[in-house]
JSON list of C-alpha atoms in Angstrom, two decimals:
[
{"chain": "A", "resi": 21, "resn": "UNK", "atom": "CA", "xyz": [-1.06, 0.81, -18.08]},
{"chain": "A", "resi": 22, "resn": "UNK", "atom": "CA", "xyz": [0.26, 2.54, -14.64]},
{"chain": "A", "resi": 23, "resn": "UNK", "atom": "CA", "xyz": [-2.20, 4.93, -12.94]},
{"chain": "A", "resi": 24, "resn": "UNK", "atom": "CA", "xyz": [-0.82, 7.88, -10.85]},
{"chain": "A", "resi": 25, "resn": "UNK", "atom": "CA", "xyz": [-3.47, 9.89, -9.14]},
{"chain": "A", "resi": 26, "resn": "UNK", "atom": "CA", "xyz": [-2.32, 13.13, -8.09]},
{"chain": "A", "resi": 27, "resn": "UNK", "atom": "CA", "xyz": [-4.87, 14.63, -5.12]},
{"chain": "A", "resi": 28, "resn": "UNK", "atom": "CA", "xyz": [-4.94, 17.47, -2.97]},
{"chain": "A", "resi": 29, "resn": "UNK", "atom": "CA", "xyz": [-7.20, 20.57, -2.04]},
{"chain": "A", "resi": 30, "resn": "UNK", "atom": "CA", "xyz": [-7.06, 23.51, -4.39]},
{"chain": "A", "resi": 31, "resn": "UNK", "atom": "CA", "xyz": [-3.83, 25.37, -4.16]},
{"chain": "A", "resi": 32, "resn": "UNK", "atom": "CA", "xyz": [-1.66, 22.51, -2.94]},
{"chain": "A", "resi": 33, "resn": "UNK", "atom": "CA", "xyz": [0.68, 21.92, -5.96]},
{"chain": "A", "resi": 34, "resn": "UNK", "atom": "CA", "xyz": [-1.34, 18.98, -7.88]},
{"chain": "A", "resi": 35, "resn": "UNK", "atom": "CA", "xyz": [-0.85, 20.68, -11.23]},
{"chain": "A", "resi": 36, "resn": "UNK", "atom": "CA", "xyz": [2.80, 21.22, -10.76]},
{"chain": "A", "resi": 37, "resn": "UNK", "atom": "CA", "xyz": [3.48, 17.78, -9.30]},
{"chain": "A", "resi": 38, "resn": "UNK", "atom": "CA", "xyz": [1.39, 16.22, -12.03]},
{"chain": "A", "resi": 39, "resn": "UNK", "atom": "CA", "xyz": [3.24, 18.34, -14.68]},
{"chain": "A", "resi": 40, "resn": "UNK", "atom": "CA", "xyz": [6.71, 17.14, -13.29]},
{"chain": "A", "resi": 41, "resn": "UNK", "atom": "CA", "xyz": [5.91, 13.84, -12.89]},
{"chain": "A", "resi": 42, "resn": "UNK", "atom": "CA", "xyz": [4.95, 13.60, -16.49]},
{"chain": "A", "resi": 43, "resn": "UNK", "atom": "CA", "xyz": [8.01, 15.68, -17.78]},
{"chain": "A", "resi": 44, "resn": "UNK", "atom": "CA", "xyz": [10.24, 13.48, -16.03]},
{"chain": "A", "resi": 45, "resn": "UNK", "atom": "CA", "xyz": [8.43, 10.03, -17.42]},
{"chain": "A", "resi": 46, "resn": "UNK", "atom": "CA", "xyz": [8.78, 11.31, -21.02]},
{"chain": "A", "resi": 47, "resn": "UNK", "atom": "CA", "xyz": [12.35, 12.54, -20.40]},
{"chain": "A", "resi": 48, "resn": "UNK", "atom": "CA", "xyz": [13.25, 9.11, -19.30]},
{"chain": "A", "resi": 49, "resn": "UNK", "atom": "CA", "xyz": [11.87, 7.67, -22.37]},
{"chain": "A", "resi": 50, "resn": "UNK", "atom": "CA", "xyz": [8.59, 6.46, -21.20]},
{"chain": "A", "resi": 51, "resn": "UNK", "atom": "CA", "xyz": [5.23, 6.78, -22.88]},
{"chain": "A", "resi": 52, "resn": "UNK", "atom": "CA", "xyz": [3.25, 8.96, -20.52]},
{"chain": "A", "resi": 53, "resn": "UNK", "atom": "CA", "xyz": [0.11, 11.45, -20.88]},
{"chain": "A", "resi": 54, "resn": "UNK", "atom": "CA", "xyz": [-1.20, 13.94, -18.03]},
{"chain": "A", "resi": 55, "resn": "UNK", "atom": "CA", "xyz": [-4.97, 15.00, -17.69]},
{"chain": "A", "resi": 56, "resn": "UNK", "atom": "CA", "xyz": [-5.60, 18.16, -15.94]},
{"chain": "A", "resi": 57, "resn": "UNK", "atom": "CA", "xyz": [-8.26, 18.37, -13.44]},
{"chain": "A", "resi": 58, "resn": "UNK", "atom": "CA", "xyz": [-10.22, 20.90, -15.50]},
{"chain": "A", "resi": 59, "resn": "UNK", "atom": "CA", "xyz": [-9.53, 19.66, -18.98]},
{"chain": "A", "resi": 60, "resn": "UNK", "atom": "CA", "xyz": [-13.11, 19.69, -20.85]},
{"chain": "A", "resi": 61, "resn": "UNK", "atom": "CA", "xyz": [-12.09, 16.15, -22.37]},
{"chain": "A", "resi": 62, "resn": "UNK", "atom": "CA", "xyz": [-10.92, 14.26, -19.09]},
{"chain": "A", "resi": 63, "resn": "UNK", "atom": "CA", "xyz": [-11.05, 10.79, -19.91]},
{"chain": "A", "resi": 64, "resn": "UNK", "atom": "CA", "xyz": [-13.01, 10.41, -16.36]},
{"chain": "A", "resi": 65, "resn": "UNK", "atom": "CA", "xyz": [-14.22, 13.71, -15.49]},
{"chain": "A", "resi": 66, "resn": "UNK", "atom": "CA", "xyz": [-14.98, 15.69, -18.77]},
{"chain": "A", "resi": 67, "resn": "UNK", "atom": "CA", "xyz": [-16.90, 19.13, -18.43]},
{"chain": "A", "resi": 68, "resn": "UNK", "atom": "CA", "xyz": [-20.41, 17.32, -19.12]},
{"chain": "A", "resi": 69, "resn": "UNK", "atom": "CA", "xyz": [-20.20, 15.56, -15.96]},
{"chain": "A", "resi": 70, "resn": "UNK", "atom": "CA", "xyz": [-18.54, 17.94, -13.78]},
{"chain": "A", "resi": 71, "resn": "UNK", "atom": "CA", "xyz": [-21.31, 20.54, -14.70]},
{"chain": "A", "resi": 72, "resn": "UNK", "atom": "CA", "xyz": [-23.91, 17.94, -13.49]},
{"chain": "A", "resi": 73, "resn": "UNK", "atom": "CA", "xyz": [-22.56, 17.39, -9.90]},
{"chain": "A", "resi": 74, "resn": "UNK", "atom": "CA", "xyz": [-25.60, 18.81, -8.22]},
{"chain": "A", "resi": 75, "resn": "UNK", "atom": "CA", "xyz": [-28.03, 16.67, -9.79]},
{"chain": "A", "resi": 76, "resn": "UNK", "atom": "CA", "xyz": [-29.26, 13.50, -8.73]},
{"chain": "A", "resi": 77, "resn": "UNK", "atom": "CA", "xyz": [-27.15, 10.52, -9.52]},
{"chain": "A", "resi": 78, "resn": "UNK", "atom": "CA", "xyz": [-23.70, 12.52, -9.75]},
{"chain": "A", "resi": 79, "resn": "UNK", "atom": "CA", "xyz": [-21.72, 9.66, -7.79]},
{"chain": "A", "resi": 80, "resn": "UNK", "atom": "CA", "xyz": [-23.02, 7.11, -9.87]},
{"chain": "A", "resi": 81, "resn": "UNK", "atom": "CA", "xyz": [-22.45, 8.64, -13.14]},
{"chain": "A", "resi": 82, "resn": "UNK", "atom": "CA", "xyz": [-18.81, 9.27, -11.90]},
{"chain": "A", "resi": 83, "resn": "UNK", "atom": "CA", "xyz": [-18.11, 5.65, -11.28]},
{"chain": "A", "resi": 84, "resn": "UNK", "atom": "CA", "xyz": [-19.44, 4.57, -14.55]},
{"chain": "A", "resi": 85, "resn": "UNK", "atom": "CA", "xyz": [-17.00, 6.86, -16.14]},
{"chain": "A", "resi": 86, "resn": "UNK", "atom": "CA", "xyz": [-14.38, 5.37, -13.75]},
{"chain": "A", "resi": 87, "resn": "UNK", "atom": "CA", "xyz": [-15.22, 1.81, -14.57]},
{"chain": "A", "resi": 88, "resn": "UNK", "atom": "CA", "xyz": [-15.01, 2.64, -18.71]},
{"chain": "A", "resi": 89, "resn": "UNK", "atom": "CA", "xyz": [-11.63, 4.38, -18.00]},
{"chain": "A", "resi": 90, "resn": "UNK", "atom": "CA", "xyz": [-10.44, 1.37, -16.15]},
{"chain": "A", "resi": 91, "resn": "UNK", "atom": "CA", "xyz": [-11.50, -1.07, -18.99]},
{"chain": "A", "resi": 92, "resn": "UNK", "atom": "CA", "xyz": [-10.01, 1.12, -21.63]},
{"chain": "A", "resi": 93, "resn": "UNK", "atom": "CA", "xyz": [-6.86, 1.52, -19.48]},
{"chain": "A", "resi": 94, "resn": "UNK", "atom": "CA", "xyz": [-6.18, -2.05, -19.10]},
{"chain": "A", "resi": 95, "resn": "UNK", "atom": "CA", "xyz": [-5.03, -2.51, -22.79]},
{"chain": "A", "resi": 96, "resn": "UNK", "atom": "CA", "xyz": [-2.90, 0.80, -23.11]},
{"chain": "A", "resi": 97, "resn": "UNK", "atom": "CA", "xyz": [0.94, 0.71, -22.22]},
{"chain": "A", "resi": 98, "resn": "UNK", "atom": "CA", "xyz": [2.52, 3.50, -20.41]},
{"chain": "A", "resi": 99, "resn": "UNK", "atom": "CA", "xyz": [1.96, 5.97, -17.75]},
{"chain": "A", "resi": 100, "resn": "UNK", "atom": "CA", "xyz": [-1.54, 8.07, -17.13]},
{"chain": "A", "resi": 101, "resn": "UNK", "atom": "CA", "xyz": [-1.26, 10.64, -14.67]},
{"chain": "A", "resi": 102, "resn": "UNK", "atom": "CA", "xyz": [-4.52, 11.88, -13.45]},
{"chain": "A", "resi": 103, "resn": "UNK", "atom": "CA", "xyz": [-4.64, 15.16, -11.70]},
{"chain": "A", "resi": 104, "resn": "UNK", "atom": "CA", "xyz": [-7.66, 15.83, -8.99]},
{"chain": "A", "resi": 105, "resn": "UNK", "atom": "CA", "xyz": [-9.94, 12.92, -10.38]},
{"chain": "A", "resi": 106, "resn": "UNK", "atom": "CA", "xyz": [-10.21, 10.36, -7.28]},
{"chain": "A", "resi": 107, "resn": "UNK", "atom": "CA", "xyz": [-11.32, 12.71, -4.68]},
{"chain": "A", "resi": 108, "resn": "UNK", "atom": "CA", "xyz": [-11.04, 16.45, -5.57]},
{"chain": "A", "resi": 109, "resn": "UNK", "atom": "CA", "xyz": [-13.73, 16.16, -8.35]},
{"chain": "A", "resi": 110, "resn": "UNK", "atom": "CA", "xyz": [-16.25, 13.73, -6.60]},
{"chain": "A", "resi": 111, "resn": "UNK", "atom": "CA", "xyz": [-15.80, 13.08, -2.94]},
{"chain": "A", "resi": 112, "resn": "UNK", "atom": "CA", "xyz": [-15.11, 17.14, -2.17]},
{"chain": "A", "resi": 113, "resn": "UNK", "atom": "CA", "xyz": [-18.28, 17.79, -3.84]},
{"chain": "A", "resi": 114, "resn": "UNK", "atom": "CA", "xyz": [-20.30, 15.09, -2.21]},
{"chain": "A", "resi": 115, "resn": "UNK", "atom": "CA", "xyz": [-19.08, 16.23, 1.22]},
{"chain": "A", "resi": 116, "resn": "UNK", "atom": "CA", "xyz": [-19.64, 19.94, 0.39]},
{"chain": "A", "resi": 117, "resn": "UNK", "atom": "CA", "xyz": [-23.30, 19.00, -0.42]},
{"chain": "A", "resi": 118, "resn": "UNK", "atom": "CA", "xyz": [-23.35, 16.94, 3.00]},
{"chain": "A", "resi": 119, "resn": "UNK", "atom": "CA", "xyz": [-24.52, 13.84, 0.87]},
{"chain": "A", "resi": 120, "resn": "UNK", "atom": "CA", "xyz": [-24.60, 10.51, 2.67]},
{"chain": "A", "resi": 121, "resn": "UNK", "atom": "CA", "xyz": [-23.22, 8.82, -0.38]},
{"chain": "A", "resi": 122, "resn": "UNK", "atom": "CA", "xyz": [-19.56, 9.75, -0.14]},
{"chain": "A", "resi": 123, "resn": "UNK", "atom": "CA", "xyz": [-18.20, 6.58, 1.98]},
{"chain": "A", "resi": 124, "resn": "UNK", "atom": "CA", "xyz": [-20.20, 4.25, -0.72]},
{"chain": "A", "resi": 125, "resn": "UNK", "atom": "CA", "xyz": [-18.65, 6.07, -3.49]},
{"chain": "A", "resi": 126, "resn": "UNK", "atom": "CA", "xyz": [-15.20, 5.77, -2.24]},
{"chain": "A", "resi": 127, "resn": "UNK", "atom": "CA", "xyz": [-15.90, 1.87, -1.59]},
{"chain": "A", "resi": 128, "resn": "UNK", "atom": "CA", "xyz": [-17.08, 1.56, -5.35]},
{"chain": "A", "resi": 129, "resn": "UNK", "atom": "CA", "xyz": [-14.32, 3.81, -6.78]},
{"chain": "A", "resi": 130, "resn": "UNK", "atom": "CA", "xyz": [-11.65, 1.39, -5.13]},
{"chain": "A", "resi": 131, "resn": "UNK", "atom": "CA", "xyz": [-13.39, -1.52, -6.74]},
{"chain": "A", "resi": 132, "resn": "UNK", "atom": "CA", "xyz": [-13.68, 0.21, -10.02]},
{"chain": "A", "resi": 133, "resn": "UNK", "atom": "CA", "xyz": [-10.10, 1.08, -10.29]},
{"chain": "A", "resi": 134, "resn": "UNK", "atom": "CA", "xyz": [-8.45, -2.04, -8.67]},
{"chain": "A", "resi": 135, "resn": "UNK", "atom": "CA", "xyz": [-7.60, -3.44, -11.97]},
{"chain": "A", "resi": 136, "resn": "UNK", "atom": "CA", "xyz": [-5.31, -0.92, -13.11]},
{"chain": "A", "resi": 137, "resn": "UNK", "atom": "CA", "xyz": [-3.46, -0.96, -9.70]},
{"chain": "A", "resi": 138, "resn": "UNK", "atom": "CA", "xyz": [-3.47, 3.00, -9.07]},
{"chain": "A", "resi": 139, "resn": "UNK", "atom": "CA", "xyz": [-0.97, 5.08, -7.05]},
{"chain": "A", "resi": 140, "resn": "UNK", "atom": "CA", "xyz": [-2.28, 7.72, -5.01]}
]
């Protein structure tokens, strides 16, 4: 699977870009799926995870979800577009809460997704 991560602050066009990328891929005959940032059943950040972002261990739970997603994704063919998943739904919250583990999260995130060679 090819993974595209669309990131940016709120209102910068993440949804528009992700939607257009997915439509282009599908119209070109590629298998593609797009997951919106706020999707309740998001494969990395489901609603159950994002509602617990102020609880201890949030960053660790996010990384567990990324590892599980990456493991599943390695056997899938096509394009997966994740909107606001890498940093918007995690690092931004960690920084807003002035948590010390934002840098460590990014390092571990890179390790977790390396196997699927994401494009940001």
